[in-house]
């Protein structure tokens, strides 16, 4: 039986409902986490308890190891192990600087490689710099994990969610766009999230990258809830907005999570609808998904909660 395409006629206004504010302590994943005053409470209410948990980060493995105290990707990998999510989303630039296979094996594999079987990666621009050929090391290392259908873009389902992994290095590829249209039309899940490397909106050094605008429009037309990106080495979350950067209660929430281990970038020009920005902060995003909505915590390498999102409802 064919699936019915999602349309905007049944779209309902999204409500971003902040959790209780104020300083608090919460037990998350067996770790005592501190939520400072002025931030939302890290402890979920029983009604908001996650149906499943995922972890997300981009811009991860510098060419360093745990023997160096300044090396961050072993510390962010330790958070992933502690959280033990259902799966891991990496938003590109998984291995620096040129993403050669030998570098993946020497650095990334020694830390984040522990979760390789449940990682759902996408490539960044650094994966294209491999002297052996663009994306050769990335493809050799991840294999069918990153190319489950023979392409660098794919989708998968978990619970009532449909996740779409895209290759923003090739957003001018008509085949990928046609695939995305077909994938969205075939989707039967209530909630939709997508992720790729280059953010359409960013207050960081790379700034806004218009390469994602046509994709954003397609996603919003099909009632997607959430977009995750990397590329700029900081953390940032945005209020729901449309592809033109206008606040829109029926828009998409963007989460920029480029703090997986690479050297941080400065915040240069704060963008409209940007609600929270952190740099010089390494960690992972712990995403809490239910059948009807989502929220997340940014967990720092010191084990503390650095930010907590509002709770959002799927449409």
Tab-separated table of C-alpha atoms in Angstrom:
chain	number	residue	atom	x	y	z
A	1	UNK	CA	0.000	0.000	0.000
A	2	UNK	CA	1.611	3.294	-1.023
A	3	UNK	CA	2.237	6.002	1.545
A	4	UNK	CA	0.391	9.312	1.304
A	5	UNK	CA	2.625	12.393	0.960
A	6	UNK	CA	2.559	14.797	3.891
A	7	UNK	CA	1.036	18.154	3.061
A	8	UNK	CA	0.878	21.517	4.783
A	9	UNK	CA	-2.927	21.527	4.986
A	10	UNK	CA	-2.904	19.582	8.272
A	11	UNK	CA	-0.031	21.499	9.800
A	12	UNK	CA	-0.594	22.699	13.348
A	13	UNK	CA	1.199	25.554	15.035
A	14	UNK	CA	4.284	24.341	16.896
A	15	UNK	CA	4.628	25.272	20.514
A	16	UNK	CA	8.077	25.611	22.053
A	17	UNK	CA	7.450	25.160	25.739
A	18	UNK	CA	10.453	25.963	27.968
A	19	UNK	CA	10.931	23.716	30.942
A	20	UNK	CA	11.111	25.181	34.433
A	21	UNK	CA	13.891	27.746	34.814
A	22	UNK	CA	16.289	28.133	37.703
A	23	UNK	CA	19.355	26.420	39.082
A	24	UNK	CA	18.909	22.727	39.745
A	25	UNK	CA	20.576	19.360	39.959
A	26	UNK	CA	19.324	16.439	37.903
A	27	UNK	CA	20.311	12.796	37.552
A	28	UNK	CA	20.683	12.022	33.848
A	29	UNK	CA	22.155	8.748	32.644
A	30	UNK	CA	23.505	8.082	36.129
A	31	UNK	CA	25.446	11.364	36.173
A	32	UNK	CA	24.633	14.351	38.347
A	33	UNK	CA	24.224	17.302	36.013
A	34	UNK	CA	24.093	20.959	37.041
A	35	UNK	CA	21.677	23.301	35.278
A	36	UNK	CA	22.649	26.894	36.089
A	37	UNK	CA	20.214	29.650	36.953
A	38	UNK	CA	18.704	31.184	33.873
A	39	UNK	CA	18.770	27.864	31.998
A	40	UNK	CA	15.933	25.386	31.743
A	41	UNK	CA	15.739	22.478	34.140
A	42	UNK	CA	17.607	19.431	32.788
A	43	UNK	CA	15.256	16.876	34.362
A	44	UNK	CA	12.341	15.814	32.132
A	45	UNK	CA	8.842	15.643	33.521
A	46	UNK	CA	7.230	12.183	33.441
A	47	UNK	CA	5.006	13.281	30.519
A	48	UNK	CA	8.082	14.301	28.511
A	49	UNK	CA	10.085	11.130	29.162
A	50	UNK	CA	11.989	10.173	26.024
A	51	UNK	CA	10.805	7.219	23.966
A	52	UNK	CA	14.393	6.972	22.754
A	53	UNK	CA	17.585	8.982	22.974
A	54	UNK	CA	20.103	9.911	20.287
A	55	UNK	CA	23.397	11.778	20.458
A	56	UNK	CA	24.560	14.319	17.872
A	57	UNK	CA	27.762	16.279	17.204
A	58	UNK	CA	29.857	17.405	14.283
A	59	UNK	CA	33.479	18.450	13.711
A	60	UNK	CA	35.004	15.771	15.857
A	61	UNK	CA	38.432	14.139	15.641
A	62	UNK	CA	41.498	16.352	15.567
A	63	UNK	CA	44.809	14.537	15.012
A	64	UNK	CA	45.424	13.928	18.694
A	65	UNK	CA	44.934	11.158	21.226
A	66	UNK	CA	43.965	10.787	24.867
A	67	UNK	CA	47.643	11.072	25.805
A	68	UNK	CA	47.257	14.824	25.219
A	69	UNK	CA	45.228	16.624	27.886
A	70	UNK	CA	44.113	19.189	25.297
A	71	UNK	CA	42.627	16.525	23.018
A	72	UNK	CA	38.839	16.808	23.185
A	73	UNK	CA	37.360	14.015	21.072
A	74	UNK	CA	38.264	11.300	23.623
A	75	UNK	CA	36.296	13.318	26.172
A	76	UNK	CA	33.247	13.778	23.953
A	77	UNK	CA	33.370	10.066	23.098
A	78	UNK	CA	33.279	9.299	26.831
A	79	UNK	CA	30.005	11.227	27.032
A	80	UNK	CA	28.511	9.139	24.220
A	81	UNK	CA	29.490	5.962	26.054
A	82	UNK	CA	27.943	7.261	29.262
A	83	UNK	CA	24.678	8.289	27.608
A	84	UNK	CA	24.458	5.039	25.587
A	85	UNK	CA	22.017	6.376	22.973
A	86	UNK	CA	19.949	4.362	20.526
A	87	UNK	CA	22.082	5.818	17.735
A	88	UNK	CA	24.619	8.562	17.003
A	89	UNK	CA	24.323	11.271	14.349
A	90	UNK	CA	27.555	12.936	13.214
A	91	UNK	CA	27.164	16.104	11.169
A	92	UNK	CA	30.324	15.955	9.070
A	93	UNK	CA	34.043	16.715	9.414
A	94	UNK	CA	34.269	13.527	11.410
A	95	UNK	CA	38.081	13.403	10.936
A	96	UNK	CA	40.574	16.261	10.469
A	97	UNK	CA	42.321	17.557	8.484
A	98	UNK	CA	41.999	15.608	5.241
A	99	UNK	CA	39.918	12.649	6.456
A	100	UNK	CA	42.393	10.080	5.156
A	101	UNK	CA	41.667	6.457	6.003
A	102	UNK	CA	44.856	6.188	8.070
A	103	UNK	CA	43.761	9.208	10.095
A	104	UNK	CA	40.305	7.739	10.698
A	105	UNK	CA	42.027	4.590	11.919
A	106	UNK	CA	44.538	6.398	14.127
A	107	UNK	CA	42.280	9.020	15.708
A	108	UNK	CA	38.511	8.801	15.169
A	109	UNK	CA	38.433	5.034	15.453
A	110	UNK	CA	40.179	5.094	18.844
A	111	UNK	CA	37.384	7.186	20.363
A	112	UNK	CA	34.123	7.621	18.440
A	113	UNK	CA	34.861	4.416	16.551
A	114	UNK	CA	33.500	2.539	19.562
A	115	UNK	CA	30.009	3.516	18.365
A	116	UNK	CA	30.602	2.918	14.664
A	117	UNK	CA	27.927	0.239	14.323
A	118	UNK	CA	25.212	2.597	15.556
A	119	UNK	CA	26.580	5.795	14.020
A	120	UNK	CA	24.630	7.431	11.204
A	121	UNK	CA	27.197	9.848	9.690
A	122	UNK	CA	27.133	12.454	6.955
A	123	UNK	CA	30.226	13.860	5.220
A	124	UNK	CA	31.591	17.363	5.697
A	125	UNK	CA	33.890	19.411	3.518
A	126	UNK	CA	37.003	17.921	5.157
A	127	UNK	CA	35.969	14.462	3.978
A	128	UNK	CA	36.372	15.787	0.443
A	129	UNK	CA	40.015	16.837	0.983
A	130	UNK	CA	41.476	13.306	1.025
A	131	UNK	CA	44.559	13.233	-1.281
A	132	UNK	CA	43.596	9.684	-2.279
A	133	UNK	CA	40.320	11.013	-3.679
A	134	UNK	CA	37.331	12.946	-2.392
A	135	UNK	CA	35.495	10.979	0.329
A	136	UNK	CA	37.665	7.897	-0.237
A	137	UNK	CA	38.832	7.633	3.383
A	138	UNK	CA	35.337	8.397	4.677
A	139	UNK	CA	33.771	5.744	2.461
A	140	UNK	CA	36.482	3.190	3.213
A	141	UNK	CA	36.183	3.708	6.963
A	142	UNK	CA	32.397	3.809	7.365
A	143	UNK	CA	31.454	1.606	4.400
A	144	UNK	CA	27.786	0.604	4.369
A	145	UNK	CA	27.203	2.513	7.617
A	146	UNK	CA	27.497	5.759	5.606
A	147	UNK	CA	26.371	4.311	2.264
A	148	UNK	CA	23.534	1.905	3.150
A	149	UNK	CA	21.991	2.287	-0.306
A	150	UNK	CA	25.189	3.026	-2.200
A	151	UNK	CA	24.801	6.819	-1.921
A	152	UNK	CA	26.136	9.367	0.587
A	153	UNK	CA	22.545	10.266	1.592
A	154	UNK	CA	19.943	7.981	3.116
A	155	UNK	CA	17.094	7.821	5.617
A	156	UNK	CA	15.986	5.628	8.492
A	157	UNK	CA	13.155	5.342	10.999
A	158	UNK	CA	13.086	5.078	14.776
A	159	UNK	CA	9.830	5.061	16.704
A	160	UNK	CA	7.491	7.656	15.253
A	161	UNK	CA	10.416	9.552	13.672
A	162	UNK	CA	11.855	9.658	10.171
A	163	UNK	CA	15.518	10.755	9.977
A	164	UNK	CA	17.117	12.007	6.757
A	165	UNK	CA	20.918	12.120	6.385
A	166	UNK	CA	22.033	14.410	3.545
A	167	UNK	CA	25.298	15.280	1.802
A	168	UNK	CA	25.479	19.082	1.654
A	169	UNK	CA	28.667	18.902	-0.418
A	170	UNK	CA	26.393	17.867	-3.279
A	171	UNK	CA	23.172	19.808	-2.812
A	172	UNK	CA	23.451	20.839	-6.476
A	173	UNK	CA	23.053	17.178	-7.406
A	174	UNK	CA	19.608	16.747	-8.967
A	175	UNK	CA	19.655	13.037	-8.101
A	176	UNK	CA	19.932	13.776	-4.369
A	177	UNK	CA	17.129	16.375	-4.529
A	178	UNK	CA	14.886	14.013	-6.502
A	179	UNK	CA	15.634	11.270	-3.989
A	180	UNK	CA	14.719	13.626	-1.127
A	181	UNK	CA	11.391	14.510	-2.766
A	182	UNK	CA	10.559	10.815	-3.177
A	183	UNK	CA	11.702	9.991	0.349
A	184	UNK	CA	9.526	12.720	1.875
A	185	UNK	CA	6.545	11.677	-0.226
A	186	UNK	CA	6.875	8.061	0.935
A	187	UNK	CA	7.290	8.890	4.619
A	188	UNK	CA	4.487	7.768	6.942
A	189	UNK	CA	5.996	8.888	10.266
A	190	UNK	CA	4.528	11.833	12.155
A	191	UNK	CA	7.858	13.494	13.005
A	192	UNK	CA	10.753	14.315	10.654
A	193	UNK	CA	14.357	15.374	11.333
A	194	UNK	CA	17.139	15.988	8.810
A	195	UNK	CA	20.849	16.612	9.198
A	196	UNK	CA	23.779	17.694	7.047
A	197	UNK	CA	27.046	19.591	7.421
A	198	UNK	CA	26.724	23.180	6.140
A	199	UNK	CA	24.171	25.229	8.142
A	200	UNK	CA	21.721	27.513	6.404
A	201	UNK	CA	21.857	29.723	9.510
A	202	UNK	CA	24.903	30.338	11.714
A	203	UNK	CA	26.312	33.153	13.824
A	204	UNK	CA	29.823	31.727	13.491
A	205	UNK	CA	32.825	32.284	11.248
A	206	UNK	CA	31.375	30.473	8.233
A	207	UNK	CA	28.051	32.266	8.565
A	208	UNK	CA	24.903	31.413	6.657
A	209	UNK	CA	25.357	28.968	3.779
A	210	UNK	CA	22.592	29.319	1.162
A	211	UNK	CA	23.336	25.878	-0.262
A	212	UNK	CA	20.706	24.447	2.088
A	213	UNK	CA	17.840	26.842	1.269
A	214	UNK	CA	16.089	24.688	-1.388
A	215	UNK	CA	16.366	21.651	0.891
A	216	UNK	CA	14.949	23.629	3.834
A	217	UNK	CA	11.947	24.648	1.695
A	218	UNK	CA	11.304	21.022	0.743
A	219	UNK	CA	11.535	19.921	4.350
A	220	UNK	CA	9.211	22.613	5.638
A	221	UNK	CA	6.661	21.872	2.904
A	222	UNK	CA	6.657	18.298	4.219
A	223	UNK	CA	6.312	19.294	7.878
A	224	UNK	CA	9.826	18.525	9.074
A	225	UNK	CA	10.479	19.485	12.680
A	226	UNK	CA	14.249	19.654	13.147
A	227	UNK	CA	17.487	20.258	11.213
A	228	UNK	CA	20.929	19.511	12.673
A	229	UNK	CA	24.192	20.888	11.275
A	230	UNK	CA	27.911	21.269	11.977
A	231	UNK	CA	30.662	23.142	10.065
A	232	UNK	CA	30.933	26.122	12.429
A	233	UNK	CA	32.709	24.974	15.583
A	234	UNK	CA	30.240	26.143	18.170
A	235	UNK	CA	26.823	25.336	19.598
A	236	UNK	CA	23.754	27.290	18.583
A	237	UNK	CA	20.012	26.810	18.610
A	238	UNK	CA	17.390	28.755	16.709
A	239	UNK	CA	13.691	29.405	17.114
A	240	UNK	CA	11.451	27.953	14.377
A	241	UNK	CA	11.990	29.843	11.108
A	242	UNK	CA	11.466	29.528	7.398
A	243	UNK	CA	14.096	29.226	4.678
A	244	UNK	CA	14.369	33.016	4.395
A	245	UNK	CA	15.268	33.388	8.069
A	246	UNK	CA	11.897	34.765	9.120
A	247	UNK	CA	10.423	33.667	12.448
A	248	UNK	CA	7.671	31.166	11.686
A	249	UNK	CA	5.731	29.093	14.202
A	250	UNK	CA	5.330	26.512	11.429
A	251	UNK	CA	9.031	26.664	10.576
A	252	UNK	CA	11.898	24.334	11.361
A	253	UNK	CA	14.086	24.344	14.466
A	254	UNK	CA	17.810	24.386	13.658
A	255	UNK	CA	20.440	22.975	16.012
A	256	UNK	CA	24.089	23.636	15.204
A	257	UNK	CA	26.342	21.204	17.072
A	258	UNK	CA	29.906	21.651	15.822
A	259	UNK	CA	31.546	21.131	19.204
A	260	UNK	CA	32.535	17.453	18.978
A	261	UNK	CA	36.274	18.066	19.390
A	262	UNK	CA	37.655	20.467	16.771
A	263	UNK	CA	39.135	23.841	17.739
A	264	UNK	CA	36.305	26.298	18.476
A	265	UNK	CA	35.351	29.237	16.267
A	266	UNK	CA	34.239	32.704	17.307
A	267	UNK	CA	30.707	34.026	17.182
A	268	UNK	CA	30.914	36.812	14.594
A	269	UNK	CA	27.424	38.054	13.710
A	270	UNK	CA	24.399	36.986	15.721
A	271	UNK	CA	21.641	35.905	13.379
A	272	UNK	CA	17.930	36.643	13.745
A	273	UNK	CA	16.067	33.935	15.669
A	274	UNK	CA	19.263	32.689	17.343
A	275	UNK	CA	18.285	31.822	20.894
A	276	UNK	CA	21.513	30.463	22.396
A	277	UNK	CA	25.171	30.438	21.351
A	278	UNK	CA	28.156	28.829	23.066
A	279	UNK	CA	31.750	28.604	21.902
A	280	UNK	CA	34.821	27.252	23.735
A	281	UNK	CA	32.426	24.515	24.884
A	282	UNK	CA	33.001	20.905	23.908
A	283	UNK	CA	30.331	18.263	24.322
A	284	UNK	CA	27.500	16.366	22.695
A	285	UNK	CA	23.813	17.001	22.190
A	286	UNK	CA	21.591	14.476	23.956
A	287	UNK	CA	18.328	14.425	22.016
A	288	UNK	CA	15.178	13.153	23.684
A	289	UNK	CA	12.547	11.947	21.209
A	290	UNK	CA	8.969	10.948	21.952
A	291	UNK	CA	6.221	9.888	19.567
A	292	UNK	CA	4.892	13.431	19.578
A	293	UNK	CA	7.862	15.746	20.116
A	294	UNK	CA	11.469	16.374	21.061
A	295	UNK	CA	13.878	18.331	23.236
A	296	UNK	CA	17.590	18.190	23.933
A	297	UNK	CA	20.372	18.898	26.414
A	298	UNK	CA	23.875	20.048	25.535
A	299	UNK	CA	26.144	18.033	27.830
A	300	UNK	CA	29.679	19.365	28.310
A	301	UNK	CA	32.797	17.272	28.764
A	302	UNK	CA	32.706	18.116	32.486
A	303	UNK	CA	29.364	16.302	32.742
A	304	UNK	CA	27.293	19.437	33.248
A	305	UNK	CA	24.303	20.581	31.239
A	306	UNK	CA	25.336	23.667	29.288
A	307	UNK	CA	21.962	24.309	27.648
A	308	UNK	CA	18.471	22.818	27.573
A	309	UNK	CA	16.110	23.429	24.688
A	310	UNK	CA	12.409	24.125	24.858
A	311	UNK	CA	10.155	21.121	24.363
A	312	UNK	CA	8.691	21.018	20.863
A	313	UNK	CA	5.655	19.195	19.503
A	314	UNK	CA	5.544	17.485	16.127
A	315	UNK	CA	2.839	18.605	13.718
